PDB file of C-alpha atoms and ligand atoms in Angstrom:
ATOM      1  CA  UNK F1326      16.996 -18.990 -13.844  1.00  0.00           C
ATOM      2  CA  UNK F1327      14.035 -17.108 -12.000  1.00  0.00           C
ATOM      3  CA  UNK F1328      15.640 -14.919  -9.613  1.00  0.00           C
ATOM      4  CA  UNK F1329      15.408 -15.314  -5.408  1.00  0.00           C
ATOM      5  CA  UNK F1330      13.890 -12.418  -4.311  1.00  0.00           C
ATOM      6  CA  UNK F1331      12.908 -10.890  -0.466  1.00  0.00           C
ATOM      7  CA  UNK F1332      10.137  -7.463  -1.301  1.00  0.00           C
ATOM      8  CA  UNK F1333      10.393  -5.442   2.112  1.00  0.00           C
ATOM      9  CA  UNK F1334       7.418  -3.206   1.916  1.00  0.00           C
ATOM     10  CA  UNK F1335       5.142  -0.685   3.719  1.00  0.00           C
ATOM     11  CA  UNK F1336       1.635  -1.080   1.581  1.00  0.00           C
ATOM     12  CA  UNK F1337       0.934   1.627   0.605  1.00  0.00           C
ATOM     13  CA  UNK F1338      -1.023   1.042  -2.702  1.00  0.00           C
ATOM     14  CA  UNK F1339       1.260   1.124  -5.484  1.00  0.00           C
ATOM     15  CA  UNK F1340       3.261  -1.147  -3.692  1.00  0.00           C
ATOM     16  CA  UNK F1341       0.605  -3.441  -3.975  1.00  0.00           C
ATOM     17  CA  UNK F1342       0.660  -2.654  -7.251  1.00  0.00           C
ATOM     18  CA  UNK F1343       4.110  -4.079  -6.600  1.00  0.00           C
ATOM     19  CA  UNK F1344       3.654  -7.308  -4.904  1.00  0.00           C
ATOM     20  CA  UNK F1345       1.121  -8.158  -7.244  1.00  0.00           C
ATOM     21  CA  UNK F1346       3.772  -8.037 -10.354  1.00  0.00           C
ATOM     22  CA  UNK F1347       5.964  -9.746  -8.491  1.00  0.00           C
ATOM     23  CA  UNK F1348       3.192 -12.955  -7.849  1.00  0.00           C
ATOM     24  CA  UNK F1349       2.108 -12.947 -11.418  1.00  0.00           C
ATOM     25  CA  UNK F1350       6.043 -12.641 -12.716  1.00  0.00           C
ATOM     26  CA  UNK F1351       7.495 -16.060 -13.382  1.00  0.00           C
ATOM     27  CA  UNK F1352      10.495 -15.640 -13.076  1.00  0.00           C
ATOM     28  CA  UNK F1353      11.235 -14.514  -9.692  1.00  0.00           C
ATOM     29  CA  UNK F1354      11.193 -16.428  -7.218  1.00  0.00           C
ATOM     30  CA  UNK F1355       9.415 -14.453  -3.728  1.00  0.00           C
ATOM     31  CA  UNK F1356      10.872 -15.857  -0.729  1.00  0.00           C
ATOM     32  CA  UNK F1357       9.336 -13.415   1.251  1.00  0.00           C
ATOM     33  CA  UNK F1358       7.280 -10.325   1.753  1.00  0.00           C
ATOM     34  CA  UNK F1359       9.005  -8.398   4.858  1.00  0.00           C
ATOM     35  CA  UNK F1360       7.052  -5.429   6.224  1.00  0.00           C
ATOM     36  CA  UNK F1361       8.142  -2.347   7.528  1.00  0.00           C
ATOM     37  CA  UNK F1362       6.067   0.644   9.196  1.00  0.00           C
ATOM     38  CA  UNK F1363       6.120   3.794   6.260  1.00  0.00           C
ATOM     39  CA  UNK F1364       3.088   4.893   4.686  1.00  0.00           C
ATOM     40  CA  UNK F1365       0.910   3.468   7.330  1.00  0.00           C
ATOM     41  CA  UNK F1366       1.776   1.816  11.501  1.00  0.00           C
ATOM     42  CA  UNK F1367       3.278  -1.575  10.615  1.00  0.00           C
ATOM     43  CA  UNK F1368       0.220  -3.866  11.742  1.00  0.00           C
ATOM     44  CA  UNK F1369      -1.383  -1.799   8.895  1.00  0.00           C
ATOM     45  CA  UNK F1370       1.145  -2.410   6.420  1.00  0.00           C
ATOM     46  CA  UNK F1371       0.821  -6.051   7.244  1.00  0.00           C
ATOM     47  CA  UNK F1372      -2.484  -6.312   7.574  1.00  0.00           C
ATOM     48  CA  UNK F1373      -2.486  -4.594   3.777  1.00  0.00           C
ATOM     49  CA  UNK F1374      -0.161  -7.243   2.591  1.00  0.00           C
ATOM     50  CA  UNK F1375      -2.439 -10.529   3.382  1.00  0.00           C
ATOM     51  CA  UNK F1376      -4.617  -9.033   2.226  1.00  0.00           C
ATOM     52  CA  UNK F1377      -2.696  -8.338  -1.441  1.00  0.00           C
ATOM     53  CA  UNK F1378      -2.407 -11.380  -0.902  1.00  0.00           C
ATOM     54  CA  UNK F1379      -5.282 -12.767   0.154  1.00  0.00           C
ATOM     55  CA  UNK F1380      -7.165 -11.465  -3.001  1.00  0.00           C
ATOM     56  CA  UNK F1381      -4.727 -12.443  -5.306  1.00  0.00           C
ATOM     57  CA  UNK F1382      -5.127 -15.805  -3.901  1.00  0.00           C
ATOM     58  CA  UNK F1383      -1.471 -16.476  -3.012  1.00  0.00           C
ATOM     59  CA  UNK F1384      -1.875 -17.079  -0.314  1.00  0.00           C
ATOM     60  CA  UNK F1385       1.198 -19.373  -0.129  1.00  0.00           C
ATOM     61  CA  UNK F1386       3.347 -16.123  -0.032  1.00  0.00           C
ATOM     62  CA  UNK F1387       5.642 -15.886   3.305  1.00  0.00           C
ATOM     63  CA  UNK F1388       3.763 -12.105   6.079  1.00  0.00           C
ATOM     64  CA  UNK F1389       6.464 -10.985   7.694  1.00  0.00           C
ATOM     65  CA  UNK F1390       6.576  -8.304   9.830  1.00  0.00           C
ATOM     66  CA  UNK F1391       9.094  -5.929  11.387  1.00  0.00           C
ATOM     67  CA  UNK F1392      10.755  -2.869  12.250  1.00  0.00           C
ATOM     68  CA  UNK F1393       7.722  -0.629  13.503  1.00  0.00           C
ATOM     69  CA  UNK F1394       9.805   2.690  14.040  1.00  0.00           C
ATOM     70  CA  UNK F1395      13.081   3.330  11.784  1.00  0.00           C
ATOM     71  CA  UNK F1396      16.614   3.792  13.265  1.00  0.00           C
ATOM     72  CA  UNK F1397      16.363   7.102  15.112  1.00  0.00           C
ATOM     73  CA  UNK F1398      13.336   8.708  14.288  1.00  0.00           C
ATOM     74  CA  UNK F1399      10.177   8.857  15.193  1.00  0.00           C
ATOM     75  CA  UNK F1400       7.694   7.466  12.616  1.00  0.00           C
ATOM     76  CA  UNK F1401       6.191   9.600   9.464  1.00  0.00           C
ATOM     77  CA  UNK F1402       3.788   8.017   8.233  1.00  0.00           C
ATOM     78  CA  UNK F1403       1.867   9.528   4.729  1.00  0.00           C
ATOM     79  CA  UNK F1404      -1.957   8.869   4.987  1.00  0.00           C
ATOM     80  CA  UNK F1405      -2.632  12.127   3.541  1.00  0.00           C
ATOM     81  CA  UNK F1406      -1.344   9.883   0.745  1.00  0.00           C
ATOM     82  CA  UNK F1407      -2.575   6.708   1.205  1.00  0.00           C
ATOM     83  CA  UNK F1408      -5.331   7.082   3.649  1.00  0.00           C
ATOM     84  CA  UNK F1409      -6.514   5.684   6.900  1.00  0.00           C
ATOM     85  CA  UNK F1410      -5.261   2.243   6.031  1.00  0.00           C
ATOM     86  CA  UNK F1411      -2.468   2.878   4.047  1.00  0.00           C
ATOM     87  CA  UNK F1412      -4.890   0.932   0.911  1.00  0.00           C
ATOM     88  CA  UNK F1413      -7.712   3.265   1.236  1.00  0.00           C
ATOM     89  CA  UNK F1414      -9.747   2.299  -1.814  1.00  0.00           C
ATOM     90  CA  UNK F1415     -14.221   2.238  -3.127  1.00  0.00           C
ATOM     91  CA  UNK F1416     -15.295  -1.492  -3.504  1.00  0.00           C
ATOM     92  CA  UNK F1417     -15.411  -4.685  -1.826  1.00  0.00           C
ATOM     93  CA  UNK F1418     -14.042  -5.086   1.213  1.00  0.00           C
ATOM     94  CA  UNK F1419     -10.690  -7.497   1.079  1.00  0.00           C
ATOM     95  CA  UNK F1420     -11.705  -9.595   3.635  1.00  0.00           C
ATOM     96  CA  UNK F1421      -8.417 -11.517   4.864  1.00  0.00           C
ATOM     97  CA  UNK F1422      -8.601 -15.553   4.893  1.00  0.00           C
ATOM     98  CA  UNK F1423      -9.100 -17.081   8.255  1.00  0.00           C
ATOM     99  CA  UNK F1424      -5.841 -19.022   8.007  1.00  0.00           C
ATOM    100  CA  UNK F1425      -3.555 -16.618   6.734  1.00  0.00           C
ATOM    101  CA  UNK F1426      -1.473 -14.949   9.195  1.00  0.00           C
ATOM    102  CA  UNK F1427       1.369 -12.845   9.643  1.00  0.00           C
ATOM    103  CA  UNK F1428       4.640 -15.370   9.939  1.00  0.00           C
ATOM    104  CA  UNK F1429       6.389 -16.232  13.246  1.00  0.00           C
ATOM    105  CA  UNK F1430       9.576 -15.127  12.826  1.00  0.00           C
ATOM    106  CA  UNK F1431      10.802 -11.585  12.334  1.00  0.00           C
ATOM    107  CA  UNK F1432      11.393  -9.817   9.573  1.00  0.00           C
ATOM    108  CA  UNK F1433      14.826  -9.052  10.267  1.00  0.00           C
ATOM    109  CA  UNK F1434      15.781 -12.727  11.263  1.00  0.00           C
ATOM    110  CA  UNK F1435      13.695 -14.044   7.838  1.00  0.00           C
ATOM    111  CA  UNK F1436      16.205 -11.914   6.212  1.00  0.00           C
ATOM    112  CA  UNK F1437      18.826 -13.057   7.968  1.00  0.00           C
ATOM    113  CA  UNK F1438      18.395 -16.393   8.136  1.00  0.00           C
ATOM    114  CA  UNK F1439      17.435 -16.901   4.418  1.00  0.00           C
ATOM    115  CA  UNK F1440      20.629 -15.006   3.021  1.00  0.00           C
ATOM    116  CA  UNK F1441      22.972 -17.394   5.701  1.00  0.00           C
ATOM    117  CA  UNK F1442      20.871 -20.530   4.206  1.00  0.00           C
ATOM    118  CA  UNK F1443      20.343 -19.387   0.411  1.00  0.00           C
ATOM    119  CA  UNK F1444      23.286 -21.487  -1.710  1.00  0.00           C
ATOM    120  CA  UNK F1445      22.220 -19.035  -4.397  1.00  0.00           C
ATOM    121  CA  UNK F1446      22.408 -15.241  -4.162  1.00  0.00           C
ATOM    122  CA  UNK F1447      19.149 -12.861  -3.580  1.00  0.00           C
ATOM    123  CA  UNK F1448      18.044 -10.385  -4.527  1.00  0.00           C
ATOM    124  CA  UNK F1449      16.711  -7.792  -2.147  1.00  0.00           C
ATOM    125  CA  UNK F1450      13.232  -5.427  -3.252  1.00  0.00           C
ATOM    126  CA  UNK F1451      12.562  -2.164  -0.685  1.00  0.00           C
ATOM    127  CA  UNK F1452      10.011  -0.263  -1.529  1.00  0.00           C
ATOM    128  CA  UNK F1453       9.148   1.236   1.912  1.00  0.00           C
ATOM    129  CA  UNK F1454      12.026   3.241   4.966  1.00  0.00           C
ATOM    130  CA  UNK F1455      15.010   0.758   4.483  1.00  0.00           C
ATOM    131  CA  UNK F1456      14.786   0.507   7.963  1.00  0.00           C
ATOM    132  CA  UNK F1457      14.397  -3.828   8.270  1.00  0.00           C
ATOM    133  CA  UNK F1458      17.395  -4.201   5.619  1.00  0.00           C
ATOM    134  CA  UNK F1459      19.554  -1.910   7.281  1.00  0.00           C
ATOM    135  CA  UNK F1460      18.697  -3.410  10.835  1.00  0.00           C
ATOM    136  CA  UNK F1461      19.116  -7.185   9.314  1.00  0.00           C
ATOM    137  CA  UNK F1462      22.635  -5.720   7.186  1.00  0.00           C
ATOM    138  CA  UNK F1463      23.902  -4.789  11.430  1.00  0.00           C
ATOM    139  CA  UNK F1464      22.404  -8.288  12.561  1.00  0.00           C
ATOM    140  CA  UNK F1465      24.873  -9.867  10.453  1.00  0.00           C
ATOM    141  CA  UNK F1466      26.913  -8.105   8.297  1.00  0.00           C
ATOM    142  CA  UNK F1467      28.123 -12.076   6.654  1.00  0.00           C
ATOM    143  CA  UNK F1468      24.969 -11.948   3.910  1.00  0.00           C
ATOM    144  CA  UNK F1469      26.636  -9.214   2.186  1.00  0.00           C
ATOM    145  CA  UNK F1470      27.923 -12.126   0.328  1.00  0.00           C
ATOM    146  CA  UNK F1471      25.045 -13.606  -0.120  1.00  0.00           C
ATOM    147  CA  UNK F1472      22.716 -10.783  -1.681  1.00  0.00           C
ATOM    148  CA  UNK F1473      23.420 -10.543  -4.991  1.00  0.00           C
ATOM    149  CA  UNK F1474      21.901  -6.148  -5.814  1.00  0.00           C
ATOM    150  CA  UNK F1475      19.758  -3.891  -3.710  1.00  0.00           C
ATOM    151  CA  UNK F1476      17.456  -2.108  -6.240  1.00  0.00           C
ATOM    152  CA  UNK F1477      15.301   0.074  -3.827  1.00  0.00           C
ATOM    153  CA  UNK F1478      12.337   2.519  -4.434  1.00  0.00           C
ATOM    154  CA  UNK F1479      13.705   6.040  -3.154  1.00  0.00           C
ATOM    155  CA  UNK F1480      15.590   9.464  -3.624  1.00  0.00           C
ATOM    156  CA  UNK F1481      15.166  11.820  -5.739  1.00  0.00           C
ATOM    157  CA  UNK F1482      18.801  12.813  -7.748  1.00  0.00           C
ATOM    158  CA  UNK F1483      18.642  15.610 -10.011  1.00  0.00           C
ATOM    159  CA  UNK F1484      14.537  16.687  -9.306  1.00  0.00           C
ATOM    160  CA  UNK F1485      12.129  18.054  -6.544  1.00  0.00           C
ATOM    161  CA  UNK F1486      11.671  15.732  -3.541  1.00  0.00           C
ATOM    162  CA  UNK F1487       8.047  15.057  -2.882  1.00  0.00           C
ATOM    163  CA  UNK F1488       7.542  14.927   0.976  1.00  0.00           C
ATOM    164  CA  UNK F1489       9.974  17.988   1.468  1.00  0.00           C
ATOM    165  CA  UNK F1490      11.477  19.973  -1.567  1.00  0.00           C
ATOM    166  CA  UNK F1491      14.670  17.981  -0.557  1.00  0.00           C
ATOM    167  CA  UNK F1492      14.156  14.284   0.189  1.00  0.00           C
ATOM    168  CA  UNK F1493      11.254  11.537  -1.844  1.00  0.00           C
ATOM    169  CA  UNK F1494       9.565   9.789   1.848  1.00  0.00           C
ATOM    170  CA  UNK F1495      11.359   6.341   1.456  1.00  0.00           C
ATOM    171  CA  UNK F1496      14.934   7.923   2.389  1.00  0.00           C
ATOM    172  CA  UNK F1497      13.411  11.133   4.591  1.00  0.00           C
ATOM    173  CA  UNK F1498      11.548   9.027   6.936  1.00  0.00           C
ATOM    174  CA  UNK F1499      14.855   6.749   7.494  1.00  0.00           C
ATOM    175  CA  UNK F1500      17.890   8.481   6.000  1.00  0.00           C
ATOM    176  CA  UNK F1501      20.095   6.509   8.669  1.00  0.00           C
ATOM    177  CA  UNK F1502      18.748   3.218   7.145  1.00  0.00           C
ATOM    178  CA  UNK F1503      19.199   4.683   3.711  1.00  0.00           C
ATOM    179  CA  UNK F1504      23.539   5.688   4.451  1.00  0.00           C
ATOM    180  CA  UNK F1505      23.604   1.884   6.502  1.00  0.00           C
ATOM    181  CA  UNK F1506      22.841   0.778   2.985  1.00  0.00           C
ATOM    182  CA  UNK F1507      23.930   2.268   1.000  1.00  0.00           C
ATOM    183  CA  UNK F1508      27.485   2.578   2.418  1.00  0.00           C
ATOM    184  CA  UNK F1509      26.667  -1.868   3.092  1.00  0.00           C
ATOM    185  CA  UNK F1510      29.145  -2.240  -0.420  1.00  0.00           C
ATOM    186  CA  UNK F1511      26.947  -3.719  -2.049  1.00  0.00           C
ATOM    187  CA  UNK F1512      25.746  -3.771  -5.247  1.00  0.00           C
ATOM    188  CA  UNK F1513      22.401  -1.055  -5.239  1.00  0.00           C
ATOM    189  CA  UNK F1514      20.849  -0.668  -7.437  1.00  0.00           C
ATOM    190  CA  UNK F1515      17.996   3.204  -7.056  1.00  0.00           C
ATOM    191  CA  UNK F1516      15.369   3.742  -8.305  1.00  0.00           C
ATOM    192  CA  UNK F1517      13.920   7.332  -7.850  1.00  0.00           C
ATOM    193  CA  UNK F1518      11.929   9.726  -8.061  1.00  0.00           C
ATOM    194  CA  UNK F1519      13.580  10.739 -11.557  1.00  0.00           C
ATOM    195  CA  UNK F1520      12.349   7.595 -12.759  1.00  0.00           C
ATOM    196  CA  UNK F1521       9.238   6.993 -11.107  1.00  0.00           C
ATOM    197  CA  UNK F1522       8.100  10.699 -12.350  1.00  0.00           C
ATOM    198  CA  UNK F1523       8.735   8.991 -15.838  1.00  0.00           C
ATOM    199  CA  UNK F1524       6.010   6.357 -15.148  1.00  0.00           C
ATOM    200  CA  UNK F1525       2.457   7.254 -14.761  1.00  0.00           C
ATOM    201  CA  UNK F1526      -0.664   6.157 -13.737  1.00  0.00           C
ATOM    202  CA  UNK F1527      -4.049   8.540 -15.750  1.00  0.00           C
ATOM    203  CA  UNK F1528      -7.292   7.427 -16.453  1.00  0.00           C
ATOM    204  CA  UNK F1529      -6.072   5.831 -19.886  1.00  0.00           C
ATOM    205  CA  UNK F1530      -3.644   3.690 -18.611  1.00  0.00           C
ATOM    206  CA  UNK F1531      -6.526   2.571 -15.419  1.00  0.00           C
ATOM    207  CA  UNK F1532      -9.049   1.920 -18.911  1.00  0.00           C
ATOM    208  CA  UNK F1533      -6.452  -0.054 -20.631  1.00  0.00           C
ATOM    209  CA  UNK F1534      -5.172  -2.942 -17.680  1.00  0.00           C
ATOM    210  CA  UNK F1535      -9.169  -3.029 -17.324  1.00  0.00           C
ATOM    211  CA  UNK F1536      -9.467  -4.439 -20.328  1.00  0.00           C
ATOM    212  CA  UNK F1537      -7.729  -7.309 -18.859  1.00  0.00           C
ATOM    213  CA  UNK F1538     -11.054  -8.272 -17.145  1.00  0.00           C
ATOM    214  CA  UNK F1539     -10.420  -9.670 -14.233  1.00  0.00           C
ATOM    215  CA  UNK F1540     -10.347  -9.355 -10.504  1.00  0.00           C
ATOM    216  CA  UNK F1541      -6.755  -8.304  -9.955  1.00  0.00           C
ATOM    217  CA  UNK F1542      -6.880  -5.370 -12.512  1.00  0.00           C
ATOM    218  CA  UNK F1543     -10.263  -4.123 -11.022  1.00  0.00           C
ATOM    219  CA  UNK F1544      -7.988  -4.132  -7.814  1.00  0.00           C
ATOM    220  CA  UNK F1545      -5.293  -2.013  -9.685  1.00  0.00           C
ATOM    221  CA  UNK F1546      -8.423  -0.011 -11.010  1.00  0.00           C
ATOM    222  CA  UNK F1547     -10.212   0.661  -7.834  1.00  0.00           C
ATOM    223  CA  UNK F1548      -6.561   1.199  -5.989  1.00  0.00           C
ATOM    224  CA  UNK F1549      -5.120   3.757  -8.704  1.00  0.00           C
ATOM    225  CA  UNK F1550      -9.117   5.529  -8.536  1.00  0.00           C
ATOM    226  CA  UNK F1551      -7.412   6.241  -4.446  1.00  0.00           C
ATOM    227  CA  UNK F1552      -4.276   6.810  -5.006  1.00  0.00           C
ATOM    228  CA  UNK F1553      -4.566   9.524  -8.085  1.00  0.00           C
ATOM    229  CA  UNK F1554      -6.424  12.016  -5.791  1.00  0.00           C
ATOM    230  CA  UNK F1555      -3.712  12.979  -3.967  1.00  0.00           C
ATOM    231  CA  UNK F1556      -0.771  13.562  -7.244  1.00  0.00           C
ATOM    232  CA  UNK F1557      -3.170  15.278  -9.279  1.00  0.00           C
ATOM    233  CA  UNK F1558      -4.335  17.937  -6.902  1.00  0.00           C
ATOM    234  CA  UNK F1559      -0.849  17.969  -5.721  1.00  0.00           C
ATOM    235  CA  UNK F1560       0.928  17.960  -9.531  1.00  0.00           C
ATOM    236  CA  UNK F1561      -1.919  19.504 -10.871  1.00  0.00           C
ATOM    237  CA  UNK F1562      -1.744  16.853 -13.867  1.00  0.00           C
ATOM    238  CA  UNK F1563      -4.100  14.008 -14.588  1.00  0.00           C
ATOM    239  CA  UNK F1564      -0.691  12.194 -13.841  1.00  0.00           C
ATOM    240  CA  UNK F1565       0.598  10.066 -10.973  1.00  0.00           C
ATOM    241  CA  UNK F1566       3.431   8.461 -10.505  1.00  0.00           C
ATOM    242  CA  UNK F1567       3.144   4.722  -9.827  1.00  0.00           C
ATOM    243  CA  UNK F1568       6.703   4.287  -7.787  1.00  0.00           C
ATOM    244  CA  UNK F1569       6.667   1.056  -6.038  1.00  0.00           C
ATOM    245  CA  UNK F1570       6.578  -1.596  -9.385  1.00  0.00           C
ATOM    246  CA  UNK F1571       9.719   0.438 -11.188  1.00  0.00           C
ATOM    247  CA  UNK F1572      11.491  -2.185  -8.757  1.00  0.00           C
ATOM    248  CA  UNK F1573      10.249  -5.215  -9.594  1.00  0.00           C
ATOM    249  CA  UNK F1574       9.767  -3.974 -13.503  1.00  0.00           C
ATOM    250  CA  UNK F1575      13.792  -3.396 -13.108  1.00  0.00           C
ATOM    251  CA  UNK F1576      14.552  -7.134 -12.400  1.00  0.00           C
ATOM    252  CA  UNK F1577      11.863  -7.991 -14.656  1.00  0.00           C
ATOM    253  CA  UNK F1578      13.418  -6.357 -17.830  1.00  0.00           C
ATOM    254  CA  UNK F1579      16.730  -4.017 -17.445  1.00  0.00           C
ATOM    255  CA  UNK F1580      15.981  -2.243 -20.529  1.00  0.00           C
ATOM    256  CA  UNK F1581      13.413  -0.205 -19.611  1.00  0.00           C
ATOM    257  CA  UNK F1582      14.957   1.404 -17.475  1.00  0.00           C
ATOM    258  CA  UNK F1583      18.580   3.251 -17.588  1.00  0.00           C
ATOM    259  CA  UNK F1584      21.677   5.486 -15.202  1.00  0.00           C
ATOM    260  CA  UNK F1585      24.760   5.221 -14.374  1.00  0.00           C
ATOM    261  CA  UNK F1586      26.711   4.205 -11.590  1.00  0.00           C
ATOM    262  CA  UNK F1587      27.219   7.272  -9.071  1.00  0.00           C
ATOM    263  CA  UNK F1588      28.006   8.308  -5.620  1.00  0.00           C
ATOM    264  CA  UNK F1589      25.104   8.343  -3.156  1.00  0.00           C
ATOM    265  CA  UNK F1590      25.000   9.275   0.576  1.00  0.00           C
ATOM    266  CA  UNK F1591      22.258  10.943   2.319  1.00  0.00           C
ATOM    267  CA  UNK F1592      22.143  14.000   4.343  1.00  0.00           C
ATOM    268  CA  UNK F1593      20.981  13.117   8.235  1.00  0.00           C
ATOM    269  CA  UNK F1594      20.053  15.434  10.369  1.00  0.00           C
ATOM    270  CA  UNK F1595      19.263  19.101   8.844  1.00  0.00           C
ATOM    271  CA  UNK F1596      16.160  20.649   9.535  1.00  0.00           C
ATOM    272  CA  UNK F1597      15.706  21.478   5.637  1.00  0.00           C
ATOM    273  CA  UNK F1598      17.352  18.964   4.490  1.00  0.00           C
ATOM    274  CA  UNK F1599      16.656  16.071   6.323  1.00  0.00           C
ATOM    275  CA  UNK F1600      16.595  11.938   3.916  1.00  0.00           C
ATOM    276  CA  UNK F1601      18.271  14.799   0.660  1.00  0.00           C
ATOM    277  CA  UNK F1602      20.200  11.837  -1.854  1.00  0.00           C
ATOM    278  CA  UNK F1603      23.394  13.537  -2.424  1.00  0.00           C
ATOM    279  CA  UNK F1604      23.785  11.941  -5.891  1.00  0.00           C
ATOM    280  CA  UNK F1605      27.600  12.738  -7.384  1.00  0.00           C
ATOM    281  CA  UNK F1606      25.920  12.647 -11.115  1.00  0.00           C
ATOM    282  CA  UNK F1607      29.054  14.417 -12.740  1.00  0.00           C
ATOM    283  CA  UNK F1608      31.790  12.784 -10.013  1.00  0.00           C
ATOM    284  CA  UNK F1609      33.154  15.878  -8.492  1.00  0.00           C
ATOM    285  CA  UNK F1610      34.009  14.723  -5.454  1.00  0.00           C
ATOM    286  CA  UNK F1611      36.179  11.344  -4.689  1.00  0.00           C
ATOM    287  CA  UNK F1612      33.730   9.885  -3.176  1.00  0.00           C
ATOM    288  CA  UNK F1613      33.504   5.902  -4.723  1.00  0.00           C
ATOM    289  CA  UNK F1614      30.276   5.095  -7.089  1.00  0.00           C
ATOM    290  CA  UNK F1615      28.578   2.921  -4.559  1.00  0.00           C
ATOM    291  CA  UNK F1616      25.008   3.549  -6.396  1.00  0.00           C
ATOM    292  CA  UNK F1617      23.203   2.327  -9.499  1.00  0.00           C
ATOM    293  CA  UNK F1618      20.901   5.489 -10.325  1.00  0.00           C
ATOM    294  CA  UNK F1619      18.177   5.572 -12.802  1.00  0.00           C
ATOM    295  CA  UNK F1620      17.167   8.296 -14.387  1.00  0.00           C
ATOM    296  CA  UNK F1621      15.145   7.530 -17.507  1.00  0.00           C
ATOM    297  CA  UNK F1622      12.208   5.198 -17.583  1.00  0.00           C
ATOM    298  CA  UNK F1623      10.412   3.672 -21.424  1.00  0.00           C
ATOM    299  CA  UNK F1624       7.110   3.851 -19.930  1.00  0.00           C
ATOM    300  CA  UNK F1625       5.310   2.396 -23.095  1.00  0.00           C
ATOM    301  CA  UNK F1626       7.309  -0.885 -22.316  1.00  0.00           C
ATOM    302  CA  UNK F1627       6.551  -1.062 -18.577  1.00  0.00           C
ATOM    303  CA  UNK F1628       2.927  -0.714 -18.804  1.00  0.00           C
ATOM    304  CA  UNK F1629       2.546  -3.142 -21.394  1.00  0.00           C
ATOM    305  CA  UNK F1630       4.510  -5.040 -18.872  1.00  0.00           C
ATOM    306  CA  UNK F1631       2.344  -4.587 -16.416  1.00  0.00           C
ATOM    307  CA  UNK F1632      -0.416  -4.990 -17.742  1.00  0.00           C
ATOM    308  CA  UNK F1633       0.886  -8.450 -18.915  1.00  0.00           C
ATOM    309  CA  UNK F1634       1.516  -9.622 -16.175  1.00  0.00           C
ATOM    310  CA  UNK F1635      -1.982  -8.626 -14.558  1.00  0.00           C
ATOM    311  CA  UNK F1636      -3.573 -10.439 -17.504  1.00  0.00           C
ATOM    312  CA  UNK F1637      -2.112 -14.093 -15.735  1.00  0.00           C
ATOM    313  CA  UNK F1638      -3.357 -13.267 -12.181  1.00  0.00           C
ATOM    314  CA  UNK F1639      -7.180 -14.681 -10.687  1.00  0.00           C
TER     315      UNK F1639
HETATM  316  C1  BDR Y2926       7.158   6.169  -1.850  1.00  0.00           C
HETATM  317  O1  BDR Y2926       6.268   6.964  -1.077  1.00  0.00           O
HETATM  318  C2  BDR Y2926       5.535   5.549  -0.748  1.00  0.00           C
HETATM  319  O2  BDR Y2926       4.433   7.107  -0.568  1.00  0.00           O
HETATM  320  C3  BDR Y2926       5.446   5.776  -1.871  1.00  0.00           C
HETATM  321  O3  BDR Y2926       4.717   3.752  -0.844  1.00  0.00           O
HETATM  322  C4  BDR Y2926       7.158   4.706  -2.650  1.00  0.00           C
HETATM  323  O4  BDR Y2926       7.252   3.898  -1.587  1.00  0.00           O
HETATM  324  C5  BDR Y2926       7.626   7.396  -2.810  1.00  0.00           C
HETATM  325  O5  BDR Y2926       7.525   8.495  -2.864  1.00  0.00           O
HETATM  326 CA1   CA Y2927       6.414   1.744  -0.233  1.00  0.00          CA
END
């Protein structure tokens, strides 16, 4: 049976690739794409989702606009990675189809209503700060029963953070939302920096995907040419972690990743460690396991999957 998913994102170059990978996969039924303020402000993340779906000729996909800021903090954005629009790149600008608009319904109401009315269980796939998901759970806690699993990109179990030395971006931006999600009792899988840094884009990967010779793969190359600039400088390598598509790859083929069920809580307030994911890998606390934390990725299988799926798009 197809997995029904809601993709909750803040596009973002790697979120854009996650949208493309999901849209290319018949194994997944995208019920909606919900946007959150994160990499850039909400207006831009919504616009970028509309752009990506226009480019891949999937204007049937419904886009919803959600929270513009985290639950308690002001929004911290990452134009320094994704550029002013959040999807900066060279090449032809993407003109959103004139009849393709964001839905009137708010993302949080959409998540709640969709879960309530669905006869099947749903996978929530957040690739940005967890604000929309946390607010949906707070608005109607009974939707938990309808959520099969939350597979999110965020956190860093056994490696450095990328936004502060201790915190990954999505969790740093809204640590309170992350704790609401982690404390929900819903099955949760964390695709943190531990795995996303094993799934690296470089010139060889870009060239290989370009062999697909379609406009979506060309778009992938244009996105990556911009997205890799920041990472090459920061990490002083030719390799750039392709974070967000790991969420979708996990749903399509969980054998690409391995990990362990452990307890995760998030530091909310400390000046030095706000947004740190405290991962009890060794089971040294008496806190109950609440999260399946991935720590290994097979990059060959991942990129073979991505190349194959992108080849099926326009
Ligand atoms: C996460 O932060 C964002 O910049 C990316 O889109 C990804 O979701 C990586 O830390
Ligand atoms: Ca993201």
